[in-house]
Amino acid sequence: MESRDSFPEDLTKALVASYGRHSRTCNLGNEIIPSRDAIAAIVEDLLELLFPGFHRRQNLNSGNIRYHVGDLLDDLRVRLAEQISRVGQPGRTPSESKDRSMEQALGLLERLPALREVLEADVLAAYEGDPAAHSCQEVVFCYPGLHAVAVYRLAHELLLLGVPVIPRMMTELAHGQTGIDLHPGARIGPGFFIDHGTGVVVGGTCVIGNRVKLYQGVTLGALSFPRDSNGNIIRGRKRHPTLEDDVVVYANATILGGETVVGHHSVIGSSVWLTQSVAPHSMVMMDKPSLRIRGASKGEFDNFSGFYQI
Amino acid sequence: MESRDSFPEDLTKALVASYGRHSRTCNLGNEIIPSRDAIAAIVEDLLELLFPGFHRRQNLNSGNIRYHVGDLLDDLRVRLAEQISRVGQPGRTPSESKDRSMEQALGLLERLPALREVLEADVLAAYEGDPAAHSCQEVVFCYPGLHAVAVYRLAHELLLLGVPVIPRMMTELAHGQTGIDLHPGARIGPGFFIDHGTGVVVGGTCVIGNRVKLYQGVTLGALSFPRDSNGNIIRGRKRHPTLEDDVVVYANATILGGETVVGHHSVIGSSVWLTQSVAPHSMVMMDKPSLRIRGASKGEFDNFSGFYQI
Amino acid sequence: MESRDSFPEDLTKALVASYGRHSRTCNLGNEIIPSRDAIAAIVEDLLELLFPGFHRRQNLNSGNIRYHVGDLLDDLRVRLAEQISRVGQPGRTPSESKDRSMEQALGLLERLPALREVLEADVLAAYEGDPAAHSCQEVVFCYPGLHAVAVYRLAHELLLLGVPVIPRMMTELAHGQTGIDLHPGARIGPGFFIDHGTGVVVGGTCVIGNRVKLYQGVTLGALSFPRDSNGNIIRGRKRHPTLEDDVVVYANATILGGETVVGHHSVIGSSVWLTQSVAPHSMVMMDKPSLRIRGASKGEFDNFSGFYQI
């Protein structure tokens, strides 16, 4: 054990040597990478532009809204371009990179009005689909599912604009906040409602239609990984299922496979495990699960040692 | 694409037009709504009064506790009344609203001693029910399940006092922090223990007795939505199950339906899916699930393409 | 209801009386306990030393890294020793406690180079096991699973050094951030990859080998609690399963029991429920679940009342 006299010199030396030996887990060498805090702040500002008046600025009205929006857009463009420029633009000069980053930042901001159209459909779907919702504003204000979907839509646009890494940072931030894991690569139509949401996983090559509804714990995942002849995973192929319009997937259902298509207007019941396609207008449920139900006295529970899960 | 000269004017105009067209996803027009940050701070202070000395003020003792509590109560009443006044009091004059908000804030604070009684039972249930717990203080200090239950109990009291929106904000805050989704409308008796907790969903019309224990991933949910003749969801009916006293529900079990009653002292096993009532002292388990177990060589795994879930 | 004249005196009196009556849910009496915020900051700093350059200091390079590391180590040792000293050292004088706390803090810091070796294997496992990962840096930067595992490894070291309470605080912090619940008592070999992660629960007496991979919702849990003749839970016995090297456990599988061993190179399929040991090189899958698939017209859905889970 290190004596106090040699602390921290010996340990510093050991750590720095480790950085040299295992450089893949370090970011040294003057490469500035995106700041997670800056991205989080940018996301909050983007959400403010999508849903004005709910959080920071609550005294917005038709008189002051124009100034507030213009000011925020102006500032956001610069901050977003700065973060984008940090992810690297291979093959471009610094000046080209700077231009490209500014272009991409502007590209996302210009999509905001169109995203509001889609998000209104998402909010309405939540309100109409949940007996516990009292108003659309409550959905915007309180619903973690709506928050996760809004962040996903922003991340998806950024991905389409060719920005790497940052879309994933955005959805992982939302994942940490809501327990909902939506990969930015998924394609999801308007009117998308995730209720409760904890544990939902939507894979990056999912295709989801309009007015689709998911409950907590639903996985839309992959079925095996194709590997090349060297045993390395092949990246990029469609691995995740397609859900057509008006599909409902109840809690804890698992749907897998890049070729699995759930036909429109189908209902996938709770805890179903599905790896095959189903026709439109299908109802898919587990066989009524066989339960063993026994009456038992109190003493019997004390000695019972099977099947208690903790 | 917008030229730099016209940015941000054109986009500002487009966004503001969108706010006008889709107003349900905006909060403009001088309506101040509750502040999520203020509610979060109020919840932290309420938790401090329920469990003094664990977080901010750690040098509390019998000498200074009285001043600290008195001071905090005084300040909390004002801040809570302010947030409550923002959710609107239909049919009242501003002065009546102000009085009513103050009344409701006071009402919650006056419930704190009674809530401490209930929460002590909850903490004891956690300590006695978890081999990994070393002390009651550790439960208060570390257990996300206890945090979620404490916030639920505060939210439930506020709901009973007739405050809208804010109870839901409080439980969704705790949901984001713990992955545990307890609707403030549920009725839950003392001695309630949620272990691990991620993925637990308790619906708003659940009735849960005393000394009930839930594990991670348990859903107490609804079975279909009654709709009226126009196809609109009927809000308010009991949709979620009843668990009587001393019930244990193991991980990932799903219990559904407003008429489903789990009799007292029953045990619902892991991954059970239950939509019917069971008598007291029942043990309900899945049939020992049929597993297919195959030995396989390494080469076989590489080519195996069925049933791998990602 | 209390009149405004007597508020807050009567309520303060009632609350303070409650603190006296129910002292197990209070921390009064001059006992300083660890600060959750301070522990969170210490964890962030430890992560910075494990993965330099990703968050706060992004302009680190071979020129300034030595100073930054030395400076941080020096400061961390003091802060960590301070928190450790708060958890109590029964049977020691204050001076002995202070020395012991400093010893334990130093002990953790000295493990950092060795932890980096293990964590590099964890990062590589994530990169090689996930088609969506573009680089090792992206894994360090974005993956909640990696974050949870890194915090677990720090907590586990601290537990081995004999520090109580704080290891659990650390893993519960990470649990709140990621939905992944890894008990600091578990023993987990290098190359450990948790993908998606929400809902994973690894119990405190789990033993996990090298290069093991888990997906979201996997529970490695206990099967019944042994109780002594007085009905009290026996703490400390191995209650959780063993996974040997190179095991893969797919989403939502549940493996239970202190005597359950999953042989090396086995694959446990999605949603499997396993309470028995399996030999090496086994594939364990649910029997292809029986699904009922019905075509149905739209009207039929409206009247269908069975098996919809919300």
Tab-separated table of N, CA, C and O in Angstrom, chain A residues 38-105:
chain	number	residue	atom	x	y	z
A	38	ALA	N	-24.220	20.335	-22.387
A	38	ALA	CA	-24.630	21.273	-23.425
A	38	ALA	C	-25.735	20.667	-24.281
A	38	ALA	O	-26.697	21.350	-24.654
A	39	ILE	N	-25.621	19.388	-24.596
A	39	ILE	CA	-26.661	18.716	-25.381
A	39	ILE	C	-27.972	18.689	-24.593
A	39	ILE	O	-29.040	18.953	-25.146
A	40	ALA	N	-27.883	18.410	-23.299
A	40	ALA	CA	-29.092	18.381	-22.468
A	40	ALA	C	-29.774	19.747	-22.468
A	40	ALA	O	-31.002	19.843	-22.573
A	41	ALA	N	-28.988	20.809	-22.385
A	41	ALA	CA	-29.560	22.161	-22.392
A	41	ALA	C	-30.172	22.484	-23.753
A	41	ALA	O	-31.238	23.105	-23.838
A	42	ILE	N	-29.509	22.051	-24.808
A	42	ILE	CA	-30.052	22.270	-26.151
A	42	ILE	C	-31.380	21.544	-26.312
A	42	ILE	O	-32.345	22.086	-26.853
A	43	VAL	N	-31.452	20.317	-25.820
A	43	VAL	CA	-32.712	19.562	-25.893
A	43	VAL	C	-33.822	20.284	-25.136
A	43	VAL	O	-34.944	20.411	-25.634
A	44	GLU	N	-33.520	20.792	-23.951
A	44	GLU	CA	-34.531	21.542	-23.190
A	44	GLU	C	-35.027	22.753	-23.972
A	44	GLU	O	-36.222	23.052	-23.988
A	45	ASP	N	-34.112	23.447	-24.628
A	45	ASP	CA	-34.512	24.614	-25.425
A	45	ASP	C	-35.340	24.209	-26.634
A	45	ASP	O	-36.319	24.886	-26.991
A	46	LEU	N	-34.950	23.125	-27.281
A	46	LEU	CA	-35.739	22.650	-28.420
A	46	LEU	C	-37.149	22.272	-27.969
A	46	LEU	O	-38.135	22.575	-28.642
A	47	LEU	N	-37.258	21.628	-26.809
A	47	LEU	CA	-38.575	21.266	-26.285
A	47	LEU	C	-39.382	22.515	-25.952
A	47	LEU	O	-40.602	22.540	-26.100
A	48	GLU	N	-38.702	23.548	-25.519
A	48	GLU	CA	-39.398	24.806	-25.240
A	48	GLU	C	-39.977	25.396	-26.523
A	48	GLU	O	-41.085	25.936	-26.522
A	49	LEU	N	-39.239	25.264	-27.617
A	49	LEU	CA	-39.759	25.767	-28.888
A	49	LEU	C	-40.895	24.886	-29.411
A	49	LEU	O	-41.811	25.363	-30.062
A	50	LEU	N	-40.816	23.596	-29.128
A	50	LEU	CA	-41.883	22.699	-29.568
A	50	LEU	C	-43.146	22.881	-28.714
A	50	LEU	O	-44.258	22.835	-29.222
A	51	PHE	N	-42.959	23.075	-27.426
A	51	PHE	CA	-44.082	23.187	-26.485
A	51	PHE	C	-43.881	24.445	-25.630
A	51	PHE	O	-43.460	24.357	-24.473
A	52	PRO	N	-44.176	25.615	-26.192
A	52	PRO	CA	-43.829	26.856	-25.502
A	52	PRO	C	-44.688	27.100	-24.270
A	52	PRO	O	-45.881	26.810	-24.261
A	53	GLY	N	-44.041	27.625	-23.246
A	53	GLY	CA	-44.783	28.109	-22.089
A	53	GLY	C	-44.988	27.136	-20.968
A	53	GLY	O	-45.659	27.446	-19.989
A	54	PHE	N	-44.415	25.932	-21.071
A	54	PHE	CA	-44.683	24.935	-20.033
A	54	PHE	C	-43.635	24.906	-18.933
A	54	PHE	O	-43.907	24.460	-17.837
A	55	HIS	N	-42.443	25.344	-19.245
A	55	HIS	CA	-41.410	25.196	-18.213
A	55	HIS	C	-40.753	26.504	-17.843
A	55	HIS	O	-41.178	27.169	-16.910
A	56	ARG	N	-39.760	26.891	-18.584
A	56	ARG	CA	-39.009	28.031	-18.075
A	56	ARG	C	-39.749	29.343	-18.201
A	56	ARG	O	-39.919	30.065	-17.247
A	57	ARG	N	-40.185	29.643	-19.398
A	57	ARG	CA	-40.876	30.909	-19.578
A	57	ARG	C	-42.363	30.621	-19.521
A	57	ARG	O	-42.925	30.027	-20.433
A	58	GLN	N	-42.995	31.007	-18.450
A	58	GLN	CA	-44.414	30.714	-18.316
A	58	GLN	C	-45.294	31.928	-18.555
A	58	GLN	O	-46.503	31.829	-18.554
A	59	ASN	N	-44.681	33.076	-18.729
A	59	ASN	CA	-45.502	34.263	-18.957
A	59	ASN	C	-45.497	34.641	-20.440
A	59	ASN	O	-45.486	35.807	-20.816
A	60	LEU	N	-45.469	33.610	-21.290
A	60	LEU	CA	-45.456	33.885	-22.719
A	60	LEU	C	-46.877	34.131	-23.222
A	60	LEU	O	-47.827	33.489	-22.778
A	61	ASN	N	-46.994	35.045	-24.152
A	61	ASN	CA	-48.301	35.316	-24.758
A	61	ASN	C	-48.058	35.872	-26.157
A	61	ASN	O	-46.924	36.002	-26.593
A	62	SER	N	-49.128	36.188	-26.820
A	62	SER	CA	-48.967	36.605	-28.216
A	62	SER	C	-48.153	37.888	-28.350
A	62	SER	O	-47.643	38.204	-29.410
A	63	GLY	N	-48.048	38.641	-27.268
A	63	GLY	CA	-47.283	39.891	-27.336
A	63	GLY	C	-45.780	39.647	-27.365
A	63	GLY	O	-45.054	40.235	-28.161
A	64	ASN	N	-45.304	38.743	-26.502
A	64	ASN	CA	-43.848	38.592	-26.361
A	64	ASN	C	-43.296	37.345	-27.033
A	64	ASN	O	-42.083	37.143	-27.084
A	65	ILE	N	-44.170	36.494	-27.568
A	65	ILE	CA	-43.711	35.184	-28.042
A	65	ILE	C	-42.717	35.321	-29.201
A	65	ILE	O	-41.726	34.591	-29.285
A	66	ARG	N	-42.964	36.288	-30.061
A	66	ARG	CA	-42.110	36.428	-31.231
A	66	ARG	C	-40.657	36.731	-30.842
A	66	ARG	O	-39.717	36.167	-31.405
A	67	TYR	N	-40.497	37.627	-29.879
A	67	TYR	CA	-39.134	37.982	-29.473
A	67	TYR	C	-38.429	36.798	-28.828
A	67	TYR	O	-37.256	36.534	-29.055
A	68	HIS	N	-39.208	36.121	-27.974
A	68	HIS	CA	-38.634	34.988	-27.239
A	68	HIS	C	-38.160	33.904	-28.215
A	68	HIS	O	-37.040	33.393	-28.110
A	69	VAL	N	-39.008	33.581	-29.183
A	69	VAL	CA	-38.679	32.534	-30.141
A	69	VAL	C	-37.489	32.933	-31.013
A	69	VAL	O	-36.549	32.166	-31.206
A	70	GLY	N	-37.532	34.148	-31.529
A	70	GLY	CA	-36.442	34.593	-32.392
A	70	GLY	C	-35.105	34.562	-31.687
A	70	GLY	O	-34.086	34.108	-32.226
A	71	ASP	N	-35.134	35.016	-30.459
A	71	ASP	CA	-33.916	35.069	-29.660
A	71	ASP	C	-33.379	33.666	-29.399
A	71	ASP	O	-32.177	33.397	-29.531
A	72	LEU	N	-34.283	32.770	-29.038
A	72	LEU	CA	-33.886	31.411	-28.720
A	72	LEU	C	-33.352	30.685	-29.956
A	72	LEU	O	-32.345	29.979	-29.908
A	73	LEU	N	-34.001	30.880	-31.105
A	73	LEU	CA	-33.549	30.228	-32.337
A	73	LEU	C	-32.131	30.672	-32.691
A	73	LEU	O	-31.278	29.868	-33.076
A	74	ASP	N	-31.909	31.964	-32.554
A	74	ASP	CA	-30.628	32.529	-32.912
A	74	ASP	C	-29.513	31.918	-32.063
A	74	ASP	O	-28.468	31.495	-32.577
A	75	ASP	N	-29.778	31.864	-30.773
A	75	ASP	CA	-28.787	31.345	-29.842
A	75	ASP	C	-28.612	29.832	-30.020
A	75	ASP	O	-27.495	29.313	-30.004
A	76	LEU	N	-29.701	29.124	-30.218
A	76	LEU	CA	-29.654	27.666	-30.386
A	76	LEU	C	-28.836	27.264	-31.601
A	76	LEU	O	-28.098	26.273	-31.557
A	77	ARG	N	-28.998	28.009	-32.677
A	77	ARG	CA	-28.289	27.621	-33.885
A	77	ARG	C	-26.777	27.600	-33.634
A	77	ARG	O	-26.085	26.658	-34.032
A	78	VAL	N	-26.302	28.601	-32.944
A	78	VAL	CA	-24.866	28.676	-32.667
A	78	VAL	C	-24.420	27.539	-31.749
A	78	VAL	O	-23.419	26.862	-32.005
A	79	ARG	N	-25.168	27.329	-30.675
A	79	ARG	CA	-24.774	26.311	-29.702
A	79	ARG	C	-24.843	24.908	-30.292
A	79	ARG	O	-23.971	24.074	-30.057
A	80	LEU	N	-25.883	24.652	-31.091
A	80	LEU	CA	-26.038	23.337	-31.683
A	80	LEU	C	-24.940	23.099	-32.723
A	80	LEU	O	-24.354	22.025	-32.786
A	81	ALA	N	-24.640	24.117	-33.535
A	81	ALA	CA	-23.585	23.984	-34.530
A	81	ALA	C	-22.245	23.695	-33.841
A	81	ALA	O	-21.435	22.903	-34.336
A	82	GLU	N	-22.022	24.351	-32.709
A	82	GLU	CA	-20.782	24.118	-31.961
A	82	GLU	C	-20.652	22.649	-31.546
A	82	GLU	O	-19.603	22.023	-31.720
A	83	GLN	N	-21.713	22.081	-31.005
A	83	GLN	CA	-21.659	20.670	-30.581
A	83	GLN	C	-21.497	19.736	-31.770
A	83	GLN	O	-20.740	18.774	-31.718
A	84	ILE	N	-22.233	20.038	-32.857
A	84	ILE	CA	-22.139	19.197	-34.048
A	84	ILE	C	-20.713	19.212	-34.602
A	84	ILE	O	-20.186	18.181	-35.038
A	85	SER	N	-20.088	20.386	-34.569
A	85	SER	CA	-18.738	20.486	-35.122
A	85	SER	C	-17.761	19.613	-34.345
A	85	SER	O	-16.689	19.264	-34.847
A	86	ARG	N	-18.115	19.260	-33.118
A	86	ARG	CA	-17.207	18.453	-32.305
A	86	ARG	C	-17.215	16.974	-32.687
A	86	ARG	O	-16.318	16.235	-32.263
A	87	VAL	N	-18.263	16.529	-33.415
A	87	VAL	CA	-18.280	15.091	-33.712
A	87	VAL	C	-17.457	14.729	-34.929
A	87	VAL	O	-17.407	13.588	-35.344
A	88	GLY	N	-16.862	15.741	-35.525
A	88	GLY	CA	-15.940	15.393	-36.604
A	88	GLY	C	-16.637	15.283	-37.941
A	88	GLY	O	-17.737	14.751	-38.050
A	89	GLN	N	-15.999	15.823	-38.920
A	89	GLN	CA	-16.496	15.767	-40.283
A	89	GLN	C	-15.351	15.220	-41.140
A	89	GLN	O	-14.537	15.984	-41.666
A	90	PRO	N	-15.246	13.910	-41.206
A	90	PRO	CA	-14.087	13.336	-41.905
A	90	PRO	C	-13.980	13.797	-43.349
A	90	PRO	O	-14.986	13.878	-44.059
A	91	GLY	N	-12.794	14.143	-43.730
A	91	GLY	CA	-12.572	14.515	-45.124
A	91	GLY	C	-12.834	15.969	-45.438
A	91	GLY	O	-12.750	16.390	-46.580
A	92	ARG	N	-13.200	16.736	-44.420
A	92	ARG	CA	-13.460	18.156	-44.683
A	92	ARG	C	-12.407	19.011	-43.982
A	92	ARG	O	-11.869	18.635	-42.946
A	93	THR	N	-12.186	20.194	-44.579
A	93	THR	CA	-11.307	21.158	-43.922
A	93	THR	C	-12.053	21.740	-42.732
A	93	THR	O	-13.287	21.662	-42.674
A	94	PRO	N	-11.339	22.369	-41.797
A	94	PRO	CA	-12.029	22.987	-40.657
A	94	PRO	C	-13.107	23.978	-41.097
A	94	PRO	O	-14.175	24.051	-40.495
A	95	SER	N	-12.813	24.710	-42.148
A	95	SER	CA	-13.785	25.695	-42.601
A	95	SER	C	-15.022	25.021	-43.185
A	95	SER	O	-16.157	25.432	-42.927
A	96	GLU	N	-14.813	23.950	-43.953
A	96	GLU	CA	-15.948	23.193	-44.504
A	96	GLU	C	-16.767	22.568	-43.376
A	96	GLU	O	-17.995	22.566	-43.403
A	97	SER	N	-16.049	22.038	-42.368
A	97	SER	CA	-16.738	21.436	-41.221
A	97	SER	C	-17.638	22.446	-40.538
A	97	SER	O	-18.777	22.144	-40.186
A	98	LYS	N	-17.090	23.625	-40.368
A	98	LYS	CA	-17.832	24.679	-39.679
A	98	LYS	C	-19.109	25.000	-40.450
A	98	LYS	O	-20.197	25.094	-39.875
A	99	ASP	N	-18.973	25.134	-41.770
A	99	ASP	CA	-20.144	25.423	-42.597
A	99	ASP	C	-21.161	24.292	-42.514
A	99	ASP	O	-22.369	24.528	-42.389
A	100	ARG	N	-20.649	23.078	-42.636
A	100	ARG	CA	-21.539	21.911	-42.631
A	100	ARG	C	-22.300	21.822	-41.303
A	100	ARG	O	-23.495	21.546	-41.285
A	101	SER	N	-21.592	22.055	-40.181
A	101	SER	CA	-22.238	22.005	-38.868
A	101	SER	C	-23.335	23.047	-38.763
A	101	SER	O	-24.412	22.782	-38.213
A	102	MET	N	-23.058	24.225	-39.264
A	102	MET	CA	-24.052	25.304	-39.211
A	102	MET	C	-25.266	24.930	-40.051
A	102	MET	O	-26.419	25.151	-39.659
A	103	GLU	N	-24.993	24.322	-41.217
A	103	GLU	CA	-26.060	23.861	-42.112
A	103	GLU	C	-26.947	22.839	-41.424
A	103	GLU	O	-28.174	22.879	-41.506
A	104	GLN	N	-26.295	21.885	-40.726
A	104	GLN	CA	-27.056	20.825	-40.075
A	104	GLN	C	-27.875	21.363	-38.899
A	104	GLN	O	-29.025	20.967	-38.694
A	105	ALA	N	-27.291	22.302	-38.167
A	105	ALA	CA	-28.024	22.902	-37.042
A	105	ALA	C	-29.262	23.630	-37.566
A	105	ALA	O	-30.371	23.486	-37.053
